[in-house]
């Protein structure tokens, strides 16, 4: 990523280097790439005595699996986010809608900066540093920190690695340079195995019976998308009582292992039981679910994307099948 490939890079460096107050907003239900990016940036800016806060619209608190990330003290409740700020930065958000109720904070910022790696990003900031070739938003943040001559210490590296390991599926989806970046972060002394375990391999017992119920709803549609195949499962509100959001999000990583289907989907009902669904999509073998999700009002990457839908589960599946065909 350089100024030639990302036109706003130099302007972003100037904005970050001269700001006196910064708000960093993650997307709703933040994953480790979004929150890790936000906290890494906050830690870096604190080193330059810049007033900074990090927030997301929902849930009400930092997900349990991410509470060990350095810099969580910068996270403030959504209703405490400043309405006026020198610079507002969004991380890992392809559109303003991903900010949820906090999208109104864009209006009170003197300058807005979007940092992301989603190909579907709509460039909603005054400045946009978006690299669709990047493995994670944390890798884009790392390159910005390099341009700012801010050293990546152990705390910052922990946050950056969290986003890298999750968005690459524990390094299953990599590209030239990915492992060099990981090596650089590990050289600071962070424990990559422990970070990965906390983020991806630790669940409460209640996760197991939830999986039993949800996987029992799985259906295979072999003829979908010209014979590529679709497998889907439905997570209803009553299935998730007492479980954290990250337990629900993990279901897609099991459903997508189905060998008979190139495309996997998990429908997750809104926590209040309303007919609102968050749909996660995964694919392989060159099938672009990012464009499919964009057509349904969402967005994401070529092989991992999502969108919000309304109606009965049957209606949502029918609409998805129509989009696939």
Coordinates of C-alpha atoms in Angstrom, one line a residue:
X1 CA 0.0 0.0 0.0
X2 CA 1.5 3.3 -1.1
X3 CA 0.3 6.8 -1.9
X4 CA -0.1 5.8 -5.6
X5 CA -2.4 2.9 -4.8
X6 CA -4.3 4.7 -2.0
X7 CA -4.7 8.4 -3.0
X8 CA -5.7 9.6 0.5
X9 CA -2.8 7.9 2.3
X10 CA -0.6 11.0 2.7
X11 CA -3.6 13.1 3.7
X12 CA -4.6 10.5 6.3
X13 CA -1.1 10.6 7.8
X14 CA -1.3 14.4 8.0
X15 CA -4.8 14.2 9.6
X16 CA -3.6 11.6 12.2
X17 CA -0.4 13.5 12.9
X18 CA -2.1 16.8 13.5
X19 CA -5.4 15.9 15.2
X20 CA -5.9 17.0 18.8
X21 CA -8.9 14.8 19.5
X22 CA -9.8 11.5 17.9
X23 CA -12.8 9.2 18.1
X24 CA -12.3 5.7 16.6
X25 CA -15.5 3.8 15.8
X26 CA -15.7 0.1 15.2
X27 CA -18.6 -1.6 13.5
X28 CA -21.5 -3.1 15.4
X29 CA -20.8 -6.4 17.1
X30 CA -17.1 -5.8 16.5
X31 CA -14.8 -8.7 15.6
X32 CA -11.1 -8.8 16.5
X33 CA -10.1 -7.1 13.3
X34 CA -12.3 -4.1 13.9
X35 CA -11.6 -3.7 17.7
X36 CA -8.0 -4.7 17.3
X37 CA -7.6 -2.0 14.7
X38 CA -9.3 0.6 16.9
X39 CA -7.3 -0.2 20.0
X40 CA -3.9 -0.3 18.1
X41 CA -4.6 3.1 16.7
X42 CA -5.7 4.4 20.2
X43 CA -2.5 3.1 21.8
X44 CA -0.4 4.7 19.1
X45 CA -2.1 8.0 19.4
X46 CA -1.9 8.0 23.2
X47 CA 1.9 7.9 22.7
X48 CA 1.6 11.3 21.1
X49 CA -0.6 12.7 23.8
X50 CA -3.6 12.9 21.6
X51 CA -7.0 12.6 23.3
X52 CA -8.7 9.4 21.9
X53 CA -11.7 7.2 22.6
X54 CA -12.9 4.0 21.0
X55 CA -16.5 2.8 20.7
X56 CA -19.1 0.7 19.0
X57 CA -22.9 1.0 19.0
X58 CA -23.6 -2.6 20.2
X59 CA -23.3 -4.7 22.2
X60 CA -23.1 -2.8 25.5
X61 CA -19.6 -4.1 26.5
X62 CA -16.4 -5.5 25.0
X63 CA -16.9 -9.2 23.9
X64 CA -15.4 -11.5 26.5
X65 CA -12.9 -13.1 24.1
X66 CA -11.4 -9.6 23.4
X67 CA -11.2 -8.2 26.9
X68 CA -7.5 -9.2 27.2
X69 CA -6.6 -6.9 24.2
X70 CA -4.4 -4.1 25.3
X71 CA -6.1 -0.7 25.2
X72 CA -9.6 -1.8 26.2
X73 CA -9.5 1.1 28.7
X74 CA -10.0 3.4 25.7
X75 CA -13.5 1.9 25.0
X76 CA -16.3 4.1 26.1
X77 CA -20.1 3.4 26.1
X78 CA -21.9 4.5 22.9
X79 CA -23.8 7.2 24.7
X80 CA -20.6 8.8 25.9
X81 CA -19.0 9.2 22.5
X82 CA -18.2 12.8 21.8
X83 CA -20.6 14.5 19.4
X84 CA -17.9 16.9 18.2
X85 CA -14.3 15.8 17.6
X86 CA -11.3 16.9 15.5
X87 CA -10.9 13.6 13.7
X88 CA -13.3 10.7 13.5
X89 CA -11.9 7.4 12.3
X90 CA -13.9 4.3 11.3
X91 CA -12.1 0.9 11.2
X92 CA -13.2 -2.2 9.2
X93 CA -16.5 -0.5 8.2
X94 CA -17.5 -0.8 4.6
X95 CA -20.4 1.7 5.0
X96 CA -21.7 4.2 7.5
X97 CA -24.6 1.8 8.2
X98 CA -22.1 -0.5 9.9
X99 CA -21.7 2.1 12.6
X100 CA -25.3 1.5 13.8
X101 CA -26.6 4.3 16.0
X102 CA -23.2 6.0 16.1
X103 CA -23.3 7.0 12.4
X104 CA -24.6 10.4 13.5
X105 CA -21.2 11.1 15.1
X106 CA -19.8 11.5 11.5
X107 CA -21.7 14.9 11.3
X108 CA -19.9 16.3 14.3
X109 CA -16.3 15.6 13.1
X110 CA -14.1 18.2 11.5
X111 CA -12.6 15.5 9.4
X112 CA -13.5 11.8 8.8
X113 CA -11.2 9.0 7.9
X114 CA -12.2 5.5 6.8
X115 CA -9.6 2.7 7.3
X116 CA -10.7 -0.6 5.8
X117 CA -9.9 -3.5 3.5
X118 CA -13.3 -4.4 2.2
X119 CA -13.7 -4.4 -1.5
X120 CA -17.3 -3.3 -1.1
X121 CA -16.4 -0.1 0.8
X122 CA -18.4 2.8 -0.4
X123 CA -15.8 5.5 0.5
X124 CA -18.0 7.4 2.9
X125 CA -15.3 9.3 4.6
X126 CA -13.7 12.7 3.7
X127 CA -10.5 10.6 3.6
X128 CA -10.5 6.9 2.6
X129 CA -7.5 4.6 3.2
X130 CA -8.9 1.3 1.8
X131 CA -6.7 -1.5 0.5
X132 CA -8.8 -4.4 -0.7
X133 CA -5.6 -6.5 -1.2
X134 CA -4.9 -6.3 2.5
X135 CA -5.4 -9.4 4.7
X136 CA -7.0 -7.4 7.5
X137 CA -7.8 -3.9 8.5
X138 CA -5.1 -4.3 11.2
X139 CA -2.5 -4.7 8.4
X140 CA -3.7 -1.4 6.9
X141 CA -3.4 0.3 10.3
X142 CA 0.2 -1.1 10.7
X143 CA 1.2 0.5 7.4
X144 CA -0.3 3.8 8.5
X145 CA 1.6 3.6 11.8
X146 CA 4.8 3.0 9.8
X147 CA 4.1 6.1 7.7
X148 CA 3.6 8.0 10.9
X149 CA 7.0 6.7 12.3
X150 CA 5.2 5.2 15.3
X151 CA 6.9 2.1 16.5
X152 CA 4.8 -1.1 16.8
X153 CA 5.5 -2.2 20.4
X154 CA 4.2 -5.3 22.1
X155 CA 0.8 -3.9 23.1
X156 CA 0.1 -2.6 19.6
X157 CA 1.4 -5.8 18.1
X158 CA -1.0 -7.8 20.2
X159 CA -4.0 -5.9 18.8
X160 CA -2.8 -6.1 15.3
X161 CA -2.1 -9.8 15.5
X162 CA -5.7 -10.4 16.8
X163 CA -7.1 -8.9 13.6
X164 CA -4.6 -10.7 11.4
X165 CA -5.1 -14.2 12.9
X166 CA -8.9 -14.0 12.8
X167 CA -9.4 -12.4 9.4
X168 CA -7.0 -15.0 7.8
X169 CA -8.8 -17.9 9.5
X170 CA -5.7 -18.8 11.6
X171 CA -3.6 -18.2 8.5
X172 CA -5.6 -20.4 6.2
X173 CA -6.2 -17.5 3.8
X174 CA -3.0 -15.8 3.2
X175 CA -1.0 -14.0 0.5
X176 CA 2.6 -13.1 -0.1
X177 CA 3.8 -11.1 2.8
X178 CA 1.2 -12.3 5.3
X179 CA 3.6 -14.5 7.3
X180 CA 6.3 -11.8 7.2
X181 CA 3.9 -9.4 8.8
X182 CA 3.0 -12.0 11.4
X183 CA 6.7 -12.6 12.1
X184 CA 7.2 -8.9 12.6
X185 CA 4.4 -8.9 15.2
X186 CA 5.6 -12.0 17.0
X187 CA 9.1 -10.6 17.2
X188 CA 7.8 -8.1 19.7
X189 CA 7.3 -10.9 22.2
X190 CA 3.6 -11.5 22.0
X191 CA 2.2 -15.0 22.5
X192 CA 0.5 -15.8 19.2
X193 CA -0.8 -19.2 20.4
X194 CA -2.4 -17.7 23.5
X195 CA -4.0 -14.8 21.6
X196 CA -5.4 -17.3 19.0
X197 CA -6.7 -19.6 21.7
X198 CA -8.6 -16.8 23.5
X199 CA -10.1 -15.5 20.3
X200 CA -11.0 -18.7 18.4
X201 CA -10.7 -21.8 20.6
X202 CA -12.4 -21.1 23.9
X203 CA -16.1 -21.5 24.4
X204 CA -18.4 -22.1 27.4
X205 CA -20.2 -25.4 27.8
X206 CA -23.5 -23.9 26.7
X207 CA -22.0 -23.5 23.2
X208 CA -22.2 -27.3 22.7
X209 CA -25.9 -27.7 23.2
X210 CA -26.5 -24.6 21.1
X211 CA -24.5 -26.2 18.3
X212 CA -26.6 -29.4 18.6
X213 CA -29.8 -27.4 18.1
X214 CA -28.5 -25.2 15.3
X215 CA -26.7 -27.8 13.3
X216 CA -29.9 -29.9 13.5
X217 CA -31.5 -27.1 11.4
X218 CA -28.9 -27.4 8.7
X219 CA -30.1 -28.0 5.1
X220 CA -28.2 -28.8 1.9
X221 CA -29.4 -27.4 -1.4
X222 CA -27.0 -29.1 -3.9
X223 CA -28.6 -27.4 -7.0
X224 CA -28.0 -23.9 -5.8
X225 CA -25.9 -21.5 -7.8
X226 CA -25.7 -23.7 -10.8
X227 CA -24.8 -26.8 -8.9
X228 CA -22.2 -25.3 -6.7
X229 CA -24.4 -26.0 -3.7
X230 CA -25.6 -24.1 -0.7
X231 CA -25.7 -25.3 2.9
X232 CA -27.4 -23.1 5.5
X233 CA -28.4 -23.2 9.2
X234 CA -30.7 -21.0 11.3
X235 CA -29.8 -19.6 14.7
X236 CA -33.0 -18.5 16.5
X237 CA -33.1 -16.2 19.5
X238 CA -34.1 -19.0 21.9
X239 CA -31.0 -20.9 20.8
X240 CA -28.6 -18.3 22.2
X241 CA -29.9 -17.7 25.7
X242 CA -26.9 -17.0 28.0
X243 CA -24.3 -17.1 25.2
X244 CA -22.0 -14.4 24.0
X245 CA -22.1 -12.9 20.5
X246 CA -18.8 -14.6 19.6
X247 CA -20.4 -18.1 20.2
X248 CA -23.1 -17.3 17.7
X249 CA -20.6 -15.9 15.2
X250 CA -18.6 -19.1 15.3
X251 CA -21.3 -21.3 13.8
X252 CA -20.5 -20.3 10.3
X253 CA -17.0 -21.7 10.6
X254 CA -18.5 -25.1 11.2
X255 CA -21.3 -25.0 8.6
X256 CA -18.8 -23.9 5.9
X257 CA -16.8 -27.1 6.2
X258 CA -19.6 -29.0 4.3
X259 CA -17.9 -30.7 1.3
X260 CA -21.0 -30.9 -0.8
X261 CA -21.6 -27.1 -0.9
X262 CA -19.3 -24.3 -2.1
X263 CA -21.5 -21.6 -0.4
X264 CA -22.4 -21.6 3.3
X265 CA -24.9 -19.3 5.1
X266 CA -26.0 -18.9 8.7
X267 CA -29.1 -16.9 9.6
X268 CA -28.9 -15.3 13.0
X269 CA -32.1 -13.9 14.5
X270 CA -32.1 -10.5 16.3
X271 CA -31.7 -10.8 20.0
X272 CA -35.2 -9.4 20.7
X273 CA -36.8 -12.1 18.7
X274 CA -38.0 -9.8 15.9
X275 CA -38.0 -11.0 12.3
X276 CA -34.6 -9.4 11.6
X277 CA -31.7 -11.6 10.6
X278 CA -27.9 -11.1 10.3
X279 CA -26.8 -13.4 7.5
X280 CA -23.2 -14.6 7.3
X281 CA -21.9 -16.0 4.0
X282 CA -18.8 -18.0 3.2
X283 CA -17.5 -19.5 0.0
X284 CA -14.6 -21.2 -1.8
X285 CA -13.6 -22.3 -5.3
X286 CA -13.8 -18.7 -6.7
X287 CA -17.5 -18.0 -5.8
X288 CA -17.8 -14.3 -4.9
X289 CA -20.2 -14.0 -2.0
X290 CA -19.1 -10.4 -1.5
X291 CA -21.0 -9.3 -4.6
X292 CA -24.0 -11.4 -3.6
X293 CA -24.1 -9.8 -0.2
X294 CA -23.7 -6.3 -1.7
X295 CA -26.7 -7.1 -4.0
X296 CA -28.7 -7.9 -0.9
X297 CA -27.8 -4.7 0.9
X298 CA -24.6 -5.8 2.7
X299 CA -21.0 -6.3 1.7
X300 CA -17.7 -7.9 2.6
X301 CA -15.0 -9.9 1.0
X302 CA -14.9 -12.3 -1.9
X303 CA -15.1 -15.4 0.3
X304 CA -16.6 -13.9 3.5
X305 CA -19.5 -11.5 3.6
X306 CA -22.8 -10.7 5.2
X307 CA -26.0 -8.7 5.1
X308 CA -29.1 -7.9 7.1
X309 CA -32.5 -9.3 6.1
X310 CA -36.1 -9.1 7.4
X311 CA -39.0 -11.5 7.4
X312 CA -39.3 -15.2 8.2
X313 CA -36.3 -17.5 8.0
X314 CA -38.0 -19.2 5.0
X315 CA -38.4 -15.8 3.2
X316 CA -34.7 -15.0 3.9
X317 CA -33.5 -18.3 2.5
X318 CA -35.8 -17.9 -0.6
X319 CA -34.4 -14.5 -1.3
X320 CA -30.8 -15.8 -0.9
X321 CA -31.5 -18.7 -3.3
X322 CA -32.9 -16.2 -5.8
X323 CA -29.8 -14.1 -5.5
X324 CA -27.6 -17.1 -6.0
X325 CA -29.5 -18.3 -9.1

